[in-house]
Amino acid sequence: MQEKRISDNVIRRLPRYLRKLEELQKRGVEKVSSFELGRALGLTASQIRQDLNCFGEFGLQGYGYNVQMLRERIAIILGMGRGYRAILIGVGNIGRSLIDKFSFENWGYFLDCTFDVDPDIIGQVINGIQVHDINVLPAYLSTNRVDVAVLCVSKDAAVDTARLLEKNGVKAIWNFTNVDVAGPESDLLVENVHFSDSLLALSYYLTQNARNKDLNR
Amino acid sequence: MQEKRISDNVIRRLPRYLRKLEELQKRGVEKVSSFELGRALGLTASQIRQDLNCFGEFGLQGYGYNVQMLRERIAIILGMGRGYRAILIGVGNIGRSLIDKFSFENWGYFLDCTFDVDPDIIGQVINGIQVHDINVLPAYLSTNRVDVAVLCVSKDAAVDTARLLEKNGVKAIWNFTNVDVAGPESDLLVENVHFSDSLLALSYYLTQNARNKDLNR
């Protein structure tokens, strides 16, 4: 299948499609129209059709989308079957919460091990995952394939750790540090996690509700 | 200013605009064109103009946008000056990481206090924030204004806690539990945080890179 250059906006909607389709599948729903899918996601039917057309023909005129097929197709587009290998750096609160609760396997990832600087944490096994000394990271990277490093270190250590990872061949970082770790010369693929984005969306809707109440008074 | 009904997609781009504008302002940049802003955000200039036009006239033909003014305007649209009051329920790893590291004030929120069930944690003060017994939550809510509850409890407790919050007058939940806590009858405003969305976007780009390499071989 030939894929056009897809806008980042479309890419970022695909995980939402995926979640909704999983939910439909769990409820035993076998097909869904672009109208229904749009309503469930707060998008128009035409937006849905446009998005999915970027990746080829999915739907059947007058039938809609086969839920399971569409879900599997989106999973492939998102690279979920590729078995990406991940490591995690920085076993603080956020790192520990990811190790404990985040189902990497659900999303096609293997979390192989983690690294920290704290002697009290090094050597621990958390949820089956070993914590290594950060000093052995270069040696580890020279002998193991790592597709993504999950960066959970403190702000102070963020840039240096990213540089160390890049120097040792890591190509992608899932960045929880709130620090811009990709320098202008860097080829690193960095995905920044900004909790604030979703809090601000919530603020917007709260504010709209408050305004509507004011208007209805 | 009269605001039209704005699509959720636009709303979710505003925090990204805000971050970029803050960065520009820090670098001393005073004006920015829709073209430059688009390039920095991976959007087209026309998309930028369309988005911002939803909220009225911001730019000047041939001049572009005044960075500070646009930033302040977006902050107002996002309700950042409203001083929303928040509480946090569930002081596990993710809860603790938010209390420790997330700058609620930066985004116009006050985190007033937190609640937990664990006697070992109740009574602690973390980063200046008190941990109360969850049993006093109804009493607290009857005497204090709370705009948003940050839900960080375990999956098992998610739905019951959300119901308790709603019953006691909380209208909005920032939900880190990965559980769908808004029942069909609920009027709760729920913003779900899905770490997986950003991991899957990263997967997509990783997969694209791998495909491009295969093609270039």
PDB file of N, CA and C in Angstrom, chain B residues 120-209:
ATOM      1  N   ASP B 120      -0.316   4.967  56.463  1.00  0.00           N
ATOM      2  CA  ASP B 120       1.090   5.373  56.490  1.00  0.00           C
ATOM      3  C   ASP B 120       1.329   6.690  55.758  1.00  0.00           C
ATOM      4  N   ILE B 121       0.435   7.011  54.848  1.00  0.00           N
ATOM      5  CA  ILE B 121       0.622   8.219  54.026  1.00  0.00           C
ATOM      6  C   ILE B 121      -0.205   9.376  54.556  1.00  0.00           C
ATOM      7  N   ILE B 122      -1.382   9.047  55.113  1.00  0.00           N
ATOM      8  CA  ILE B 122      -2.274  10.083  55.643  1.00  0.00           C
ATOM      9  C   ILE B 122      -1.547  10.891  56.709  1.00  0.00           C
ATOM     10  N   GLY B 123      -1.653  12.200  56.628  1.00  0.00           N
ATOM     11  CA  GLY B 123      -0.985  13.078  57.583  1.00  0.00           C
ATOM     12  C   GLY B 123       0.342  13.613  57.079  1.00  0.00           C
ATOM     13  N   GLN B 124       0.906  12.954  56.068  1.00  0.00           N
ATOM     14  CA  GLN B 124       2.156  13.462  55.494  1.00  0.00           C
ATOM     15  C   GLN B 124       1.926  14.798  54.795  1.00  0.00           C
ATOM     16  N   VAL B 125       3.017  15.539  54.635  1.00  0.00           N
ATOM     17  CA  VAL B 125       2.993  16.761  53.830  1.00  0.00           C
ATOM     18  C   VAL B 125       4.034  16.583  52.734  1.00  0.00           C
ATOM     19  N   ILE B 126       3.590  16.576  51.495  1.00  0.00           N
ATOM     20  CA  ILE B 126       4.491  16.351  50.363  1.00  0.00           C
ATOM     21  C   ILE B 126       4.569  17.622  49.542  1.00  0.00           C
ATOM     22  N   ASN B 127       5.767  18.138  49.426  1.00  0.00           N
ATOM     23  CA  ASN B 127       5.968  19.375  48.658  1.00  0.00           C
ATOM     24  C   ASN B 127       4.991  20.467  49.126  1.00  0.00           C
ATOM     25  N   GLY B 128       4.784  20.494  50.440  1.00  0.00           N
ATOM     26  CA  GLY B 128       3.909  21.522  51.016  1.00  0.00           C
ATOM     27  C   GLY B 128       2.423  21.205  50.964  1.00  0.00           C
ATOM     28  N   ILE B 129       2.077  20.034  50.443  1.00  0.00           N
ATOM     29  CA  ILE B 129       0.664  19.677  50.277  1.00  0.00           C
ATOM     30  C   ILE B 129       0.288  18.556  51.253  1.00  0.00           C
ATOM     31  N   GLN B 130      -0.778  18.780  51.994  1.00  0.00           N
ATOM     32  CA  GLN B 130      -1.222  17.847  53.027  1.00  0.00           C
ATOM     33  C   GLN B 130      -1.936  16.639  52.425  1.00  0.00           C
ATOM     34  N   VAL B 131      -1.689  15.446  53.001  1.00  0.00           N
ATOM     35  CA  VAL B 131      -2.451  14.249  52.622  1.00  0.00           C
ATOM     36  C   VAL B 131      -3.500  13.962  53.698  1.00  0.00           C
ATOM     37  N   HIS B 132      -4.783  14.030  53.320  1.00  0.00           N
ATOM     38  CA  HIS B 132      -5.874  13.748  54.252  1.00  0.00           C
ATOM     39  C   HIS B 132      -6.390  12.329  54.080  1.00  0.00           C
ATOM     40  N   ASP B 133      -7.131  11.883  55.092  1.00  0.00           N
ATOM     41  CA  ASP B 133      -7.845  10.613  55.018  1.00  0.00           C
ATOM     42  C   ASP B 133      -9.004  10.739  54.025  1.00  0.00           C
ATOM     43  N   ILE B 134      -9.123   9.776  53.139  1.00  0.00           N
ATOM     44  CA  ILE B 134     -10.198   9.820  52.134  1.00  0.00           C
ATOM     45  C   ILE B 134     -11.578   9.909  52.808  1.00  0.00           C
ATOM     46  N   ASN B 135     -11.654   9.430  54.050  1.00  0.00           N
ATOM     47  CA  ASN B 135     -12.941   9.469  54.758  1.00  0.00           C
ATOM     48  C   ASN B 135     -13.451  10.882  55.031  1.00  0.00           C
ATOM     49  N   VAL B 136     -12.533  11.842  55.047  1.00  0.00           N
ATOM     50  CA  VAL B 136     -12.985  13.210  55.307  1.00  0.00           C
ATOM     51  C   VAL B 136     -13.288  13.962  54.004  1.00  0.00           C
ATOM     52  N   LEU B 137     -13.178  13.248  52.879  1.00  0.00           N
ATOM     53  CA  LEU B 137     -13.401  13.907  51.584  1.00  0.00           C
ATOM     54  C   LEU B 137     -14.791  14.553  51.474  1.00  0.00           C
ATOM     55  N   PRO B 138     -15.879  13.838  51.821  1.00  0.00           N
ATOM     56  CA  PRO B 138     -17.198  14.481  51.720  1.00  0.00           C
ATOM     57  C   PRO B 138     -17.289  15.747  52.573  1.00  0.00           C
ATOM     58  N   ALA B 139     -16.771  15.684  53.780  1.00  0.00           N
ATOM     59  CA  ALA B 139     -16.786  16.867  54.644  1.00  0.00           C
ATOM     60  C   ALA B 139     -15.987  18.001  54.006  1.00  0.00           C
ATOM     61  N   TYR B 140     -14.832  17.655  53.455  1.00  0.00           N
ATOM     62  CA  TYR B 140     -14.006  18.666  52.809  1.00  0.00           C
ATOM     63  C   TYR B 140     -14.770  19.330  51.666  1.00  0.00           C
ATOM     64  N   LEU B 141     -15.403  18.483  50.853  1.00  0.00           N
ATOM     65  CA  LEU B 141     -16.099  19.014  49.672  1.00  0.00           C
ATOM     66  C   LEU B 141     -17.313  19.860  50.044  1.00  0.00           C
ATOM     67  N   SER B 142     -17.889  19.579  51.226  1.00  0.00           N
ATOM     68  CA  SER B 142     -19.064  20.355  51.622  1.00  0.00           C
ATOM     69  C   SER B 142     -18.678  21.764  52.058  1.00  0.00           C
ATOM     70  N   THR B 143     -17.407  21.983  52.369  1.00  0.00           N
ATOM     71  CA  THR B 143     -17.010  23.308  52.866  1.00  0.00           C
ATOM     72  C   THR B 143     -15.970  24.002  51.990  1.00  0.00           C
ATOM     73  N   ASN B 144     -15.468  23.313  50.962  1.00  0.00           N
ATOM     74  CA  ASN B 144     -14.431  23.917  50.114  1.00  0.00           C
ATOM     75  C   ASN B 144     -14.815  23.832  48.648  1.00  0.00           C
ATOM     76  N   ARG B 145     -14.474  24.865  47.923  1.00  0.00           N
ATOM     77  CA  ARG B 145     -14.685  24.838  46.485  1.00  0.00           C
ATOM     78  C   ARG B 145     -13.609  23.968  45.837  1.00  0.00           C
ATOM     79  N   VAL B 146     -14.028  23.025  45.021  1.00  0.00           N
ATOM     80  CA  VAL B 146     -13.085  22.200  44.261  1.00  0.00           C
ATOM     81  C   VAL B 146     -13.568  22.168  42.805  1.00  0.00           C
ATOM     82  N   ASP B 147     -12.742  22.655  41.895  1.00  0.00           N
ATOM     83  CA  ASP B 147     -13.132  22.654  40.480  1.00  0.00           C
ATOM     84  C   ASP B 147     -12.760  21.351  39.787  1.00  0.00           C
ATOM     85  N   VAL B 148     -11.609  20.818  40.149  1.00  0.00           N
ATOM     86  CA  VAL B 148     -11.117  19.612  39.478  1.00  0.00           C
ATOM     87  C   VAL B 148     -10.537  18.650  40.503  1.00  0.00           C
ATOM     88  N   ALA B 149     -10.896  17.366  40.375  1.00  0.00           N
ATOM     89  CA  ALA B 149     -10.245  16.331  41.162  1.00  0.00           C
ATOM     90  C   ALA B 149      -9.290  15.566  40.252  1.00  0.00           C
ATOM     91  N   VAL B 150      -8.046  15.453  40.682  1.00  0.00           N
ATOM     92  CA  VAL B 150      -7.049  14.698  39.924  1.00  0.00           C
ATOM     93  C   VAL B 150      -7.101  13.264  40.439  1.00  0.00           C
ATOM     94  N   LEU B 151      -7.515  12.349  39.587  1.00  0.00           N
ATOM     95  CA  LEU B 151      -7.802  10.985  40.037  1.00  0.00           C
ATOM     96  C   LEU B 151      -6.620  10.067  39.739  1.00  0.00           C
ATOM     97  N   CYS B 152      -5.933   9.644  40.802  1.00  0.00           N
ATOM     98  CA  CYS B 152      -4.718   8.825  40.656  1.00  0.00           C
ATOM     99  C   CYS B 152      -4.842   7.549  41.471  1.00  0.00           C
ATOM    100  N   VAL B 153      -6.046   7.121  41.779  1.00  0.00           N
ATOM    101  CA  VAL B 153      -6.249   5.915  42.588  1.00  0.00           C
ATOM    102  C   VAL B 153      -6.016   4.673  41.724  1.00  0.00           C
ATOM    103  N   SER B 154      -6.035   3.508  42.360  1.00  0.00           N
ATOM    104  CA  SER B 154      -5.866   2.263  41.608  1.00  0.00           C
ATOM    105  C   SER B 154      -7.087   2.019  40.732  1.00  0.00           C
ATOM    106  N   LYS B 155      -6.909   1.174  39.730  1.00  0.00           N
ATOM    107  CA  LYS B 155      -8.006   0.852  38.803  1.00  0.00           C
ATOM    108  C   LYS B 155      -9.261   0.405  39.562  1.00  0.00           C
ATOM    109  N   ASP B 156      -9.057  -0.458  40.559  1.00  0.00           N
ATOM    110  CA  ASP B 156     -10.186  -1.013  41.323  1.00  0.00           C
ATOM    111  C   ASP B 156     -11.035   0.068  41.980  1.00  0.00           C
ATOM    112  N   ALA B 157     -10.365   1.127  42.404  1.00  0.00           N
ATOM    113  CA  ALA B 157     -11.073   2.156  43.169  1.00  0.00           C
ATOM    114  C   ALA B 157     -11.581   3.295  42.292  1.00  0.00           C
ATOM    115  N   ALA B 158     -11.270   3.246  41.005  1.00  0.00           N
ATOM    116  CA  ALA B 158     -11.503   4.413  40.145  1.00  0.00           C
ATOM    117  C   ALA B 158     -12.981   4.810  40.064  1.00  0.00           C
ATOM    118  N   VAL B 159     -13.828   3.847  39.710  1.00  0.00           N
ATOM    119  CA  VAL B 159     -15.243   4.175  39.479  1.00  0.00           C
ATOM    120  C   VAL B 159     -15.917   4.638  40.775  1.00  0.00           C
ATOM    121  N   ASP B 160     -15.666   3.917  41.875  1.00  0.00           N
ATOM    122  CA  ASP B 160     -16.288   4.299  43.146  1.00  0.00           C
ATOM    123  C   ASP B 160     -15.849   5.685  43.599  1.00  0.00           C
ATOM    124  N   THR B 161     -14.570   5.967  43.425  1.00  0.00           N
ATOM    125  CA  THR B 161     -14.061   7.278  43.836  1.00  0.00           C
ATOM    126  C   THR B 161     -14.691   8.383  42.989  1.00  0.00           C
ATOM    127  N   ALA B 162     -14.790   8.137  41.687  1.00  0.00           N
ATOM    128  CA  ALA B 162     -15.407   9.138  40.805  1.00  0.00           C
ATOM    129  C   ALA B 162     -16.857   9.381  41.212  1.00  0.00           C
ATOM    130  N   ARG B 163     -17.569   8.302  41.568  1.00  0.00           N
ATOM    131  CA  ARG B 163     -18.962   8.440  41.977  1.00  0.00           C
ATOM    132  C   ARG B 163     -19.066   9.253  43.261  1.00  0.00           C
ATOM    133  N   LEU B 164     -18.166   8.957  44.204  1.00  0.00           N
ATOM    134  CA  LEU B 164     -18.122   9.696  45.467  1.00  0.00           C
ATOM    135  C   LEU B 164     -17.899  11.188  45.208  1.00  0.00           C
ATOM    136  N   LEU B 165     -16.968  11.479  44.307  1.00  0.00           N
ATOM    137  CA  LEU B 165     -16.660  12.873  43.980  1.00  0.00           C
ATOM    138  C   LEU B 165     -17.884  13.551  43.365  1.00  0.00           C
ATOM    139  N   GLU B 166     -18.503  12.869  42.420  1.00  0.00           N
ATOM    140  CA  GLU B 166     -19.645  13.457  41.729  1.00  0.00           C
ATOM    141  C   GLU B 166     -20.805  13.692  42.705  1.00  0.00           C
ATOM    142  N   LYS B 167     -21.045  12.690  43.561  1.00  0.00           N
ATOM    143  CA  LYS B 167     -22.132  12.795  44.533  1.00  0.00           C
ATOM    144  C   LYS B 167     -21.932  14.000  45.449  1.00  0.00           C
ATOM    145  N   ASN B 168     -20.667  14.346  45.659  1.00  0.00           N
ATOM    146  CA  ASN B 168     -20.376  15.456  46.562  1.00  0.00           C
ATOM    147  C   ASN B 168     -20.083  16.756  45.814  1.00  0.00           C
ATOM    148  N   GLY B 169     -20.512  16.795  44.552  1.00  0.00           N
ATOM    149  CA  GLY B 169     -20.525  18.089  43.869  1.00  0.00           C
ATOM    150  C   GLY B 169     -19.344  18.401  42.973  1.00  0.00           C
ATOM    151  N   VAL B 170     -18.372  17.476  42.847  1.00  0.00           N
ATOM    152  CA  VAL B 170     -17.253  17.759  41.939  1.00  0.00           C
ATOM    153  C   VAL B 170     -17.737  17.599  40.498  1.00  0.00           C
ATOM    154  N   LYS B 171     -17.356  18.538  39.642  1.00  0.00           N
ATOM    155  CA  LYS B 171     -17.881  18.566  38.277  1.00  0.00           C
ATOM    156  C   LYS B 171     -16.880  18.055  37.242  1.00  0.00           C
ATOM    157  N   ALA B 172     -15.581  18.044  37.601  1.00  0.00           N
ATOM    158  CA  ALA B 172     -14.570  17.716  36.600  1.00  0.00           C
ATOM    159  C   ALA B 172     -13.473  16.842  37.183  1.00  0.00           C
ATOM    160  N   ILE B 173     -13.048  15.876  36.393  1.00  0.00           N
ATOM    161  CA  ILE B 173     -12.002  14.943  36.835  1.00  0.00           C
ATOM    162  C   ILE B 173     -10.884  14.889  35.802  1.00  0.00           C
ATOM    163  N   TRP B 174      -9.665  15.035  36.284  1.00  0.00           N
ATOM    164  CA  TRP B 174      -8.483  14.805  35.454  1.00  0.00           C
ATOM    165  C   TRP B 174      -8.033  13.392  35.789  1.00  0.00           C
ATOM    166  N   ASN B 175      -8.235  12.491  34.857  1.00  0.00           N
ATOM    167  CA  ASN B 175      -8.253  11.065  35.164  1.00  0.00           C
ATOM    168  C   ASN B 175      -6.993  10.328  34.703  1.00  0.00           C
ATOM    169  N   PHE B 176      -6.197   9.880  35.664  1.00  0.00           N
ATOM    170  CA  PHE B 176      -4.971   9.123  35.357  1.00  0.00           C
ATOM    171  C   PHE B 176      -5.156   7.624  35.556  1.00  0.00           C
ATOM    172  N   THR B 177      -6.373   7.147  35.722  1.00  0.00           N
ATOM    173  CA  THR B 177      -6.558   5.752  36.122  1.00  0.00           C
ATOM    174  C   THR B 177      -6.679   4.785  34.947  1.00  0.00           C
ATOM    175  N   ASN B 178      -6.806   5.310  33.726  1.00  0.00           N
ATOM    176  CA  ASN B 178      -7.023   4.434  32.566  1.00  0.00           C
ATOM    177  C   ASN B 178      -8.336   3.657  32.649  1.00  0.00           C
ATOM    178  N   VAL B 179      -9.222   4.091  33.526  1.00  0.00           N
ATOM    179  CA  VAL B 179     -10.545   3.483  33.619  1.00  0.00           C
ATOM    180  C   VAL B 179     -11.562   4.533  33.178  1.00  0.00           C
ATOM    181  N   ASP B 180     -12.555   4.095  32.435  1.00  0.00           N
ATOM    182  CA  ASP B 180     -13.611   5.003  31.994  1.00  0.00           C
ATOM    183  C   ASP B 180     -14.525   5.281  33.179  1.00  0.00           C
ATOM    184  N   VAL B 181     -14.365   6.432  33.813  1.00  0.00           N
ATOM    185  CA  VAL B 181     -15.075   6.685  35.069  1.00  0.00           C
ATOM    186  C   VAL B 181     -16.389   7.445  34.891  1.00  0.00           C
ATOM    187  N   ALA B 182     -16.642   7.929  33.684  1.00  0.00           N
ATOM    188  CA  ALA B 182     -17.897   8.660  33.471  1.00  0.00           C
ATOM    189  C   ALA B 182     -18.947   7.690  32.966  1.00  0.00           C
ATOM    190  N   GLY B 183     -19.916   7.355  33.793  1.00  0.00           N
ATOM    191  CA  GLY B 183     -21.012   6.500  33.361  1.00  0.00           C
ATOM    192  C   GLY B 183     -21.861   7.234  32.331  1.00  0.00           C
ATOM    193  N   PRO B 184     -22.763   6.512  31.657  1.00  0.00           N
ATOM    194  CA  PRO B 184     -23.599   7.128  30.621  1.00  0.00           C
ATOM    195  C   PRO B 184     -24.507   8.218  31.185  1.00  0.00           C
ATOM    196  N   GLU B 185     -24.881   8.120  32.444  1.00  0.00           N
ATOM    197  CA  GLU B 185     -25.815   9.090  33.037  1.00  0.00           C
ATOM    198  C   GLU B 185     -25.081  10.280  33.666  1.00  0.00           C
ATOM    199  N   SER B 186     -23.763  10.204  33.634  1.00  0.00           N
ATOM    200  CA  SER B 186     -22.990  11.168  34.397  1.00  0.00           C
ATOM    201  C   SER B 186     -22.832  12.484  33.665  1.00  0.00           C
ATOM    202  N   ASP B 187     -22.848  13.584  34.426  1.00  0.00           N
ATOM    203  CA  ASP B 187     -22.589  14.904  33.859  1.00  0.00           C
ATOM    204  C   ASP B 187     -21.144  15.322  34.083  1.00  0.00           C
ATOM    205  N   LEU B 188     -20.365  14.422  34.643  1.00  0.00           N
ATOM    206  CA  LEU B 188     -18.959  14.733  34.934  1.00  0.00           C
ATOM    207  C   LEU B 188     -18.219  15.124  33.662  1.00  0.00           C
ATOM    208  N   LEU B 189     -17.382  16.125  33.797  1.00  0.00           N
ATOM    209  CA  LEU B 189     -16.452  16.477  32.728  1.00  0.00           C
ATOM    210  C   LEU B 189     -15.174  15.700  33.033  1.00  0.00           C
ATOM    211  N   VAL B 190     -14.830  14.737  32.174  1.00  0.00           N
ATOM    212  CA  VAL B 190     -13.662  13.893  32.471  1.00  0.00           C
ATOM    213  C   VAL B 190     -12.613  14.051  31.380  1.00  0.00           C
ATOM    214  N   GLU B 191     -11.411  14.365  31.773  1.00  0.00           N
ATOM    215  CA  GLU B 191     -10.300  14.424  30.829  1.00  0.00           C
ATOM    216  C   GLU B 191      -9.370  13.258  31.147  1.00  0.00           C
ATOM    217  N   ASN B 192      -9.334  12.295  30.233  1.00  0.00           N
ATOM    218  CA  ASN B 192      -8.517  11.100  30.452  1.00  0.00           C
ATOM    219  C   ASN B 192      -7.095  11.318  29.965  1.00  0.00           C
ATOM    220  N   VAL B 193      -6.138  10.926  30.765  1.00  0.00           N
ATOM    221  CA  VAL B 193      -4.744  11.006  30.342  1.00  0.00           C
ATOM    222  C   VAL B 193      -4.323   9.618  29.871  1.00  0.00           C
ATOM    223  N   HIS B 194      -3.988   9.512  28.605  1.00  0.00           N
ATOM    224  CA  HIS B 194      -3.567   8.231  28.037  1.00  0.00           C
ATOM    225  C   HIS B 194      -2.119   8.335  27.598  1.00  0.00           C
ATOM    226  N   PHE B 195      -1.219   7.829  28.404  1.00  0.00           N
ATOM    227  CA  PHE B 195       0.188   7.853  28.016  1.00  0.00           C
ATOM    228  C   PHE B 195       0.383   7.160  26.674  1.00  0.00           C
ATOM    229  N   SER B 196      -0.423   6.122  26.440  1.00  0.00           N
ATOM    230  CA  SER B 196      -0.211   5.305  25.251  1.00  0.00           C
ATOM    231  C   SER B 196      -0.373   6.119  23.964  1.00  0.00           C
ATOM    232  N   ASP B 197      -1.198   7.162  23.982  1.00  0.00           N
ATOM    233  CA  ASP B 197      -1.389   7.949  22.761  1.00  0.00           C
ATOM    234  C   ASP B 197      -0.061   8.492  22.241  1.00  0.00           C
ATOM    235  N   SER B 198       0.746   9.007  23.161  1.00  0.00           N
ATOM    236  CA  SER B 198       1.986   9.602  22.682  1.00  0.00           C
ATOM    237  C   SER B 198       3.009   8.506  22.343  1.00  0.00           C
ATOM    238  N   LEU B 199       2.963   7.392  23.063  1.00  0.00           N
ATOM    239  CA  LEU B 199       3.871   6.278  22.714  1.00  0.00           C
ATOM    240  C   LEU B 199       3.549   5.751  21.323  1.00  0.00           C
ATOM    241  N   LEU B 200       2.269   5.684  20.993  1.00  0.00           N
ATOM    242  CA  LEU B 200       1.883   5.165  19.678  1.00  0.00           C
ATOM    243  C   LEU B 200       2.260   6.140  18.556  1.00  0.00           C
ATOM    244  N   ALA B 201       2.192   7.425  18.831  1.00  0.00           N
ATOM    245  CA  ALA B 201       2.651   8.392  17.823  1.00  0.00           C
ATOM    246  C   ALA B 201       4.148   8.168  17.575  1.00  0.00           C
ATOM    247  N   LEU B 202       4.874   7.943  18.663  1.00  0.00           N
ATOM    248  CA  LEU B 202       6.314   7.651  18.521  1.00  0.00           C
ATOM    249  C   LEU B 202       6.534   6.388  17.696  1.00  0.00           C
ATOM    250  N   SER B 203       5.757   5.353  17.985  1.00  0.00           N
ATOM    251  CA  SER B 203       5.828   4.105  17.211  1.00  0.00           C
ATOM    252  C   SER B 203       5.630   4.359  15.740  1.00  0.00           C
ATOM    253  N   TYR B 204       4.646   5.189  15.437  1.00  0.00           N
ATOM    254  CA  TYR B 204       4.355   5.475  14.033  1.00  0.00           C
ATOM    255  C   TYR B 204       5.595   6.038  13.346  1.00  0.00           C
ATOM    256  N   TYR B 205       6.221   7.024  13.984  1.00  0.00           N
ATOM    257  CA  TYR B 205       7.369   7.671  13.340  1.00  0.00           C
ATOM    258  C   TYR B 205       8.577   6.734  13.282  1.00  0.00           C
ATOM    259  N   LEU B 206       8.750   5.922  14.322  1.00  0.00           N
ATOM    260  CA  LEU B 206       9.803   4.893  14.298  1.00  0.00           C
ATOM    261  C   LEU B 206       9.595   3.965  13.108  1.00  0.00           C
ATOM    262  N   THR B 207       8.346   3.560  12.949  1.00  0.00           N
ATOM    263  CA  THR B 207       8.008   2.603  11.893  1.00  0.00           C
ATOM    264  C   THR B 207       8.209   3.226  10.519  1.00  0.00           C
ATOM    265  N   GLN B 208       7.833   4.501  10.381  1.00  0.00           N
ATOM    266  CA  GLN B 208       8.064   5.213   9.122  1.00  0.00           C
ATOM    267  C   GLN B 208       9.550   5.254   8.797  1.00  0.00           C
ATOM    268  N   ASN B 209      10.369   5.588   9.818  1.00  0.00           N
ATOM    269  CA  ASN B 209      11.822   5.634   9.611  1.00  0.00           C
ATOM    270  C   ASN B 209      12.354   4.294   9.148  1.00  0.00           C
TER     271      ASN B 209
END
